[in-house]
Short mmCIF file of C-alpha atoms in Angstrom, two decimals:
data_model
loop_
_atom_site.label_atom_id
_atom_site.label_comp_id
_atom_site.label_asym_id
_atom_site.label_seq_id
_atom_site.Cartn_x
_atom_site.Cartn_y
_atom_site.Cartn_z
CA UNK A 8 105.72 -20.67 -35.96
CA UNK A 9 109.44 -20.75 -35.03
CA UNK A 10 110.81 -23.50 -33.32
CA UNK A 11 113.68 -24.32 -30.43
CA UNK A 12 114.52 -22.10 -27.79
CA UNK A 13 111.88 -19.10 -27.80
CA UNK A 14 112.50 -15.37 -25.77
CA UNK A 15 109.43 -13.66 -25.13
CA UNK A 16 109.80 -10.04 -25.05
CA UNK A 17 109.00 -8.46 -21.89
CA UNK A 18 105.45 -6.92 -21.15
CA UNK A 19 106.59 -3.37 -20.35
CA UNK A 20 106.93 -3.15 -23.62
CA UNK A 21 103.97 -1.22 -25.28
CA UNK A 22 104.48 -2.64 -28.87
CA UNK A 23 106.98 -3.61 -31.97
CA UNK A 24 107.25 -1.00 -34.13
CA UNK A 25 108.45 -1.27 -37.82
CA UNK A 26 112.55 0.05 -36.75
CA UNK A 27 112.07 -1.45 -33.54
CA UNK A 28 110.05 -1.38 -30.57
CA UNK A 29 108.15 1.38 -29.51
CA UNK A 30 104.86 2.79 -28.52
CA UNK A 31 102.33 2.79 -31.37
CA UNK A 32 102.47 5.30 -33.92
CA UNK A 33 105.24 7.16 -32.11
CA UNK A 34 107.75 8.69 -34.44
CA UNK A 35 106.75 6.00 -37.76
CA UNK A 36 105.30 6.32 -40.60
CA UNK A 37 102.45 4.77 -42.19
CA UNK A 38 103.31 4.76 -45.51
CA UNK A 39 106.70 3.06 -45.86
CA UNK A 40 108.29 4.36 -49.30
CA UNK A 41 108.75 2.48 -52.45
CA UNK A 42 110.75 1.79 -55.41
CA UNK A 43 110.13 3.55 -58.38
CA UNK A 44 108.45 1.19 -60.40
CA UNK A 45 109.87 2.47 -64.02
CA UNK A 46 113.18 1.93 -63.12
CA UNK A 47 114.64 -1.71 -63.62
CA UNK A 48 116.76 -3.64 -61.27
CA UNK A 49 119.37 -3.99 -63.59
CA UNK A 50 120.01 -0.29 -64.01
CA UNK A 51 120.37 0.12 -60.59
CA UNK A 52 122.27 -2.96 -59.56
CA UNK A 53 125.43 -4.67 -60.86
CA UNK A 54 125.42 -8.04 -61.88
CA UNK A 55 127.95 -8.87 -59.60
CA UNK A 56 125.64 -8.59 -56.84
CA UNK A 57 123.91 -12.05 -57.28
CA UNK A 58 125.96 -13.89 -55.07
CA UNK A 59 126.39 -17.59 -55.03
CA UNK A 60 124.38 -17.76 -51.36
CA UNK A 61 120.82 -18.54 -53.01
CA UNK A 62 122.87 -21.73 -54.31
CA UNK A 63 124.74 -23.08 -51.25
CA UNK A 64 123.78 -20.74 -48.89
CA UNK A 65 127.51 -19.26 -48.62
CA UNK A 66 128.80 -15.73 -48.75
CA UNK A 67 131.00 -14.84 -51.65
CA UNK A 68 134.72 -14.92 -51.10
CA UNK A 69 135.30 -11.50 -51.01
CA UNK A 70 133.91 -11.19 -47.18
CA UNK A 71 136.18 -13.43 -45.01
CA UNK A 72 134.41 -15.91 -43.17
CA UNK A 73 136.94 -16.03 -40.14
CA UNK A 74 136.85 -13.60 -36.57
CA UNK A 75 136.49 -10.45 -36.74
CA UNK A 76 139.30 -8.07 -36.01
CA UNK A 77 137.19 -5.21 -35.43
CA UNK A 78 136.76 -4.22 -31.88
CA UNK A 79 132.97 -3.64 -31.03
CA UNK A 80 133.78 0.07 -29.69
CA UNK A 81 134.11 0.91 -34.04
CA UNK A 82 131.17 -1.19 -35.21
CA UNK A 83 128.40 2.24 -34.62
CA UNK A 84 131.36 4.20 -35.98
CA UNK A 85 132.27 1.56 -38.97
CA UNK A 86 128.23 1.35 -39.52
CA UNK A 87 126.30 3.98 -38.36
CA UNK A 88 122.72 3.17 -39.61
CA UNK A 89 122.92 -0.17 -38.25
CA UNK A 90 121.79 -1.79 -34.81
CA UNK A 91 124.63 -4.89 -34.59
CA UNK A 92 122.73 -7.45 -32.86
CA UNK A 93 120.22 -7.03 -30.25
CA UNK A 94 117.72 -6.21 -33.14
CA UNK A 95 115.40 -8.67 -34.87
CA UNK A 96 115.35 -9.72 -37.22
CA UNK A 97 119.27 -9.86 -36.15
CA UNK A 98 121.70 -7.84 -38.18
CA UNK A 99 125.64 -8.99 -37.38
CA UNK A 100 128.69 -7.22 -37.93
CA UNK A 101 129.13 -9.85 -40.68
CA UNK A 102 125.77 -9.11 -42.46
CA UNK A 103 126.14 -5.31 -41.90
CA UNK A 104 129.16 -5.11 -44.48
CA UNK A 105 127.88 -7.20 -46.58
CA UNK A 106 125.33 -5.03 -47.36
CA UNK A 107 127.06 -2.10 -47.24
CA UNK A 108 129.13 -3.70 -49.90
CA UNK A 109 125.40 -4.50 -51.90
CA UNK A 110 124.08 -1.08 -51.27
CA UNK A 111 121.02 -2.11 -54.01
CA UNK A 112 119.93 -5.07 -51.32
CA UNK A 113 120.67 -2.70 -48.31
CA UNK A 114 117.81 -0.33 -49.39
CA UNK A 115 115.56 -3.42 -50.25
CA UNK A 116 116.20 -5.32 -47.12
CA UNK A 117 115.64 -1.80 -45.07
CA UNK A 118 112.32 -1.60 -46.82
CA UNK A 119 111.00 -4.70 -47.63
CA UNK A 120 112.40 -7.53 -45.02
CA UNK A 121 112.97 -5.36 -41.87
CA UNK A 122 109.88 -4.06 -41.47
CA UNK A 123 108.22 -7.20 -40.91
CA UNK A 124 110.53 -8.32 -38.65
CA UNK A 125 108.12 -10.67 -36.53
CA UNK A 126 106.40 -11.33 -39.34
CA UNK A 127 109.39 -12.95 -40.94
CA UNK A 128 109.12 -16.46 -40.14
CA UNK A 129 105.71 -16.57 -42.95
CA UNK A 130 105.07 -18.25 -45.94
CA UNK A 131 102.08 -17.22 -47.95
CA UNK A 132 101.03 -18.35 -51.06
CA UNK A 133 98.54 -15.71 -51.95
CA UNK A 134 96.53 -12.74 -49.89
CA UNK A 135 93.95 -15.23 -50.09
CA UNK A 136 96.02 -17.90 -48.30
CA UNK A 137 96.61 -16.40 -44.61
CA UNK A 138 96.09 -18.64 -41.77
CA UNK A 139 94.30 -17.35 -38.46
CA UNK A 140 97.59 -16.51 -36.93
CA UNK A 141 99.44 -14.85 -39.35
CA UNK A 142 96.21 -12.60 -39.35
CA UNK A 143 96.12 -12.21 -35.89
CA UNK A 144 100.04 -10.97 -36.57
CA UNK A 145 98.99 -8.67 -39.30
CA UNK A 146 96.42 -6.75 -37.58
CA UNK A 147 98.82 -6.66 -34.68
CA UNK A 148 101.44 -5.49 -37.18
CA UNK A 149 98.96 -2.94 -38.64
CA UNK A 150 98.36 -1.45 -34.45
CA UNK A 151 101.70 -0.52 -34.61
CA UNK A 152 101.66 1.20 -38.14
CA UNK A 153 99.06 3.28 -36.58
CA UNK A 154 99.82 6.72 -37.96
CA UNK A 155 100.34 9.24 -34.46
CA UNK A 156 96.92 11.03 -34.97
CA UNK A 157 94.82 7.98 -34.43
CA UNK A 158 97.37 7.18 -31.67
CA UNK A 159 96.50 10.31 -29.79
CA UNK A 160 92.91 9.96 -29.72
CA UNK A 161 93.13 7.01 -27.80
CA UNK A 162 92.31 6.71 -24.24
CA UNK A 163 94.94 3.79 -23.96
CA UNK A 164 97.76 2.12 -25.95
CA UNK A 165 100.16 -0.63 -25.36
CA UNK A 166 99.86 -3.84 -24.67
CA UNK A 167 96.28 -5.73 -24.56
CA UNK A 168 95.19 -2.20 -25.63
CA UNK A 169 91.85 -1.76 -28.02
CA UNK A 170 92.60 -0.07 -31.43
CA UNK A 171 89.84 1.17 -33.73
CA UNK A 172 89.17 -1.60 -36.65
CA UNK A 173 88.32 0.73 -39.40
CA UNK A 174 91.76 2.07 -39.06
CA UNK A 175 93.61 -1.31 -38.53
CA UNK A 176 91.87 -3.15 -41.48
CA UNK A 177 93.08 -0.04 -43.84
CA UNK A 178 96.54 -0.56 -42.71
CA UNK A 179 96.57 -4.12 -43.54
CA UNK A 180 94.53 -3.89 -46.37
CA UNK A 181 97.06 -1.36 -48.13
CA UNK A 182 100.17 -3.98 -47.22
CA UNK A 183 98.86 -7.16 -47.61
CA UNK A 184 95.65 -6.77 -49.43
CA UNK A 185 93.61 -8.01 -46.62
CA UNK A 186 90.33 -7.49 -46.69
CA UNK A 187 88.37 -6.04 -43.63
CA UNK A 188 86.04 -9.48 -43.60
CA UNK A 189 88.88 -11.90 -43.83
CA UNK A 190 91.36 -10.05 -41.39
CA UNK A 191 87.99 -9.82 -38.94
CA UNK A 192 88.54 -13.73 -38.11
CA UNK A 193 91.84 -13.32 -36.84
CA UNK A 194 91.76 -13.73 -33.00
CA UNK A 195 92.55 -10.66 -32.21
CA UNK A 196 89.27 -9.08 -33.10
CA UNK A 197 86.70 -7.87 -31.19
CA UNK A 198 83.38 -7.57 -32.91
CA UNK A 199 81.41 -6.02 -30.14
CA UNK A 200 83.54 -2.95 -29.75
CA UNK A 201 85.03 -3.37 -33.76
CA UNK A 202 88.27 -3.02 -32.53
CA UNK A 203 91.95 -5.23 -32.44
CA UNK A 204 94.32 -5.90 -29.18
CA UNK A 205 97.92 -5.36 -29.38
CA UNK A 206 99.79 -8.34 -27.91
CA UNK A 207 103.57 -9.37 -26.93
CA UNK A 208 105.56 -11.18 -29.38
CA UNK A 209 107.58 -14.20 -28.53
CA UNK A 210 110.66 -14.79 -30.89
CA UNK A 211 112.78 -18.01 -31.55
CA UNK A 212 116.54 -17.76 -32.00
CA UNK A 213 117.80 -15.02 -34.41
CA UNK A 214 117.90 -15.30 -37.89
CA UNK A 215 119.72 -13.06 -40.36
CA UNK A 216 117.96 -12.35 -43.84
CA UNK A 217 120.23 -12.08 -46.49
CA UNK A 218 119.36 -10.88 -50.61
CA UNK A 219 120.90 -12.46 -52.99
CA UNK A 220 119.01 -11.35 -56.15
CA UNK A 221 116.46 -8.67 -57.15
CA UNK A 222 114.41 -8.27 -60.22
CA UNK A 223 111.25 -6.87 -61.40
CA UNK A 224 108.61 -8.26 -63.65
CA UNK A 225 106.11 -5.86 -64.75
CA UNK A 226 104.88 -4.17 -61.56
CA UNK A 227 106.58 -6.49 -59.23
CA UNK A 228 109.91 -6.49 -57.42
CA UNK A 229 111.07 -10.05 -56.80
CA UNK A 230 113.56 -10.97 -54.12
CA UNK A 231 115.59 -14.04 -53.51
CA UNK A 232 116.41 -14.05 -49.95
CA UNK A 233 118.26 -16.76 -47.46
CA UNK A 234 116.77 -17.03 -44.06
CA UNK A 235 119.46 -18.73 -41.73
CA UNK A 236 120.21 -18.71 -38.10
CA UNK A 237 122.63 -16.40 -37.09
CA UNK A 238 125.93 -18.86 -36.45
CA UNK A 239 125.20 -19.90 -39.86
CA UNK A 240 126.54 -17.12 -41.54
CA UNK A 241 128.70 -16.00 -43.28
CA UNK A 242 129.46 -20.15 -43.42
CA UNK A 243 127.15 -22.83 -43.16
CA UNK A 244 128.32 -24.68 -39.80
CA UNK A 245 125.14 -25.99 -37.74
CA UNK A 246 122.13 -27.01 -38.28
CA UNK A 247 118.99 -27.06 -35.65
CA UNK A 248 116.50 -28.81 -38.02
CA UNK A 249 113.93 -25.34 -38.28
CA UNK A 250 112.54 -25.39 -41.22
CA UNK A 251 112.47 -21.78 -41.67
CA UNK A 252 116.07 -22.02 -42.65
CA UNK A 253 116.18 -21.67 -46.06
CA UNK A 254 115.70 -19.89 -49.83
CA UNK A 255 112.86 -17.73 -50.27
CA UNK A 256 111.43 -16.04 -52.70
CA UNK A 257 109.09 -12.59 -51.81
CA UNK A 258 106.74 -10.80 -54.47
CA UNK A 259 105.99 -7.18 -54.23
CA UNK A 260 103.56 -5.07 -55.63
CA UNK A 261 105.51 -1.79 -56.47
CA UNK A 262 103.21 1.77 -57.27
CA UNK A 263 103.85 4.58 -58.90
CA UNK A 264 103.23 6.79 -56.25
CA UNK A 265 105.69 5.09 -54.66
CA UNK A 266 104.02 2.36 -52.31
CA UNK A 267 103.84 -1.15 -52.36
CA UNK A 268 102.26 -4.02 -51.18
CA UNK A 269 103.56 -7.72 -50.28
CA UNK A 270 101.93 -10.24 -52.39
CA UNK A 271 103.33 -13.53 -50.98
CA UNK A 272 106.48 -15.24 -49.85
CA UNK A 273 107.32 -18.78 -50.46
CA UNK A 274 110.42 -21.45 -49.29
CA UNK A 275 111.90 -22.62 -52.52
CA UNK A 276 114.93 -24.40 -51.11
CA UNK A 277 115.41 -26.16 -47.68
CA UNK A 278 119.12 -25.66 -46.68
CA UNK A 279 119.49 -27.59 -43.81
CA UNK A 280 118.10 -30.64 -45.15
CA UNK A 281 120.67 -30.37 -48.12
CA UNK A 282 123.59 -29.70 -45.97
CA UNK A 283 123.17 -32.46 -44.01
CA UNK A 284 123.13 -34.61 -46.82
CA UNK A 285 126.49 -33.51 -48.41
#
């Protein structure tokens, strides 16, 4: 889906987990947690935090847009629960205190945006509108939400690996209300055996997701999110004509029991496009 120069992780890799990459089902979770669906947005945010980036794609003044003086031997020390660079989706010094200084969108983007990571680049309309590769990266997504029971039953994992489709279609089912029929035409599947194949991932040039705005509506979080290349933030400065640059906005099914589910995530704004033509 991404376009320009792409970097293909390398095959020793067994898989992409959901913090980063690992073998499947080793030291994850299935069951990411949630937000407490009774309480609102607004009590737990400011109103300050809706920042003017959803409207010209620009970080608020208060985080300078200029080098950094901080040496990289303080960034683990400055941020400890970040990776700075060399993860993807990418998180820069620059984007790490910003959302230490939106601590509301820190916990959302650790829960709802990270975890997708290759998944990222997607727009989906419904659960109903998925194409055949998006479901072939959904069940792939689901082999490495394997829980580490299922993993250790297995007489192989890793790459090209087979992983038991009953288990894989309940994964994706919970997260993206997939059903086992529809996510049985993704490419992946092998109806002989019922099982899925893990595969390598091949990822464009890093992005940086960045929340600008959070509220719920009944049972659903709602987040507004820019989605720019790297160099292009904190300030606007290049564009590569990809159209997954941009404003998006991602629905989520919150429980009470503290789960979710993604309902769909759609473009609303093409930055690149716009800044070209001012």
């Amino acid at each position: 889906m991404k376009q320009g120069l792409c970097i293909i992780l390398a095959a020793t890799l067994l898989c992409i987990s959901i913090a980063g990459c690992s073998a499947p089902g080793q030291g994850e979770s299935s069951t990411p947690g949630g937000i407490n669906s009774g309480q609102s947005v607004s009590e737990m945010e400011p109103s300050s935090q809706s920042s003017t980036l959803a409207e010209s794609s620009f970080l608020p003044s208060t985080i300078s847009s200029g080098p950094s003086s901080t040496s990289s031997s303080n960034l683990d020390e400055l941020y400890p629960d970040w990776h700075i660079n060399g993860r993807y989706p990418s998180v820069t010094e620059e984007l790490a205190q910003y959302y230490e200084e939106h601590p509301d969108f820190k916990t959302y983007f650790k829960m709802y945006l990270e975890p997708l990571s290759f998944l990222e680049g997607m727009q989906w309309q419904s659960q109903n509108g998925f194409t055949e590769n998006q479901l072939n990266r959904i069940a792939n997504w689901s082999i490495h939400m394997l829980p580490d029971e299922v993993i250790e039953t297995l007489p192989e994992v890793g790459l090209h690996a087979d992983y038991p489709g009953d288990e894989v279609e309940k994964i994706a089912q919970q997260y993206f209300g997939v059903s086992p029929e529809m996510l049985q035409t993704a490419g992946n599947y092998q109806p002989e055996t019922h099982t899925y194949y893990s595969f390598g991932i091949g990822f464009g040039p890093p992005y940086v997701m960045v929340i600008t705005d959070a509220r719920t509506q009944e049972d659903e979080l709602i987040l507004t999110f820019s989605h720019l290349l790297e160099h292009n933030f904190p300030v606007y400065t290049e564009s590569w004509d990809i159209d997954e640059e941009g404003v998006y906005e991602m629905h989520i099914r919150l429980y009470e029991d503290g789960t979710f589910q993604w309902l769909s995530c759609v473009k609303t704004k093409t930055i690149a496009l716009e800044e070209k033509e001012t």
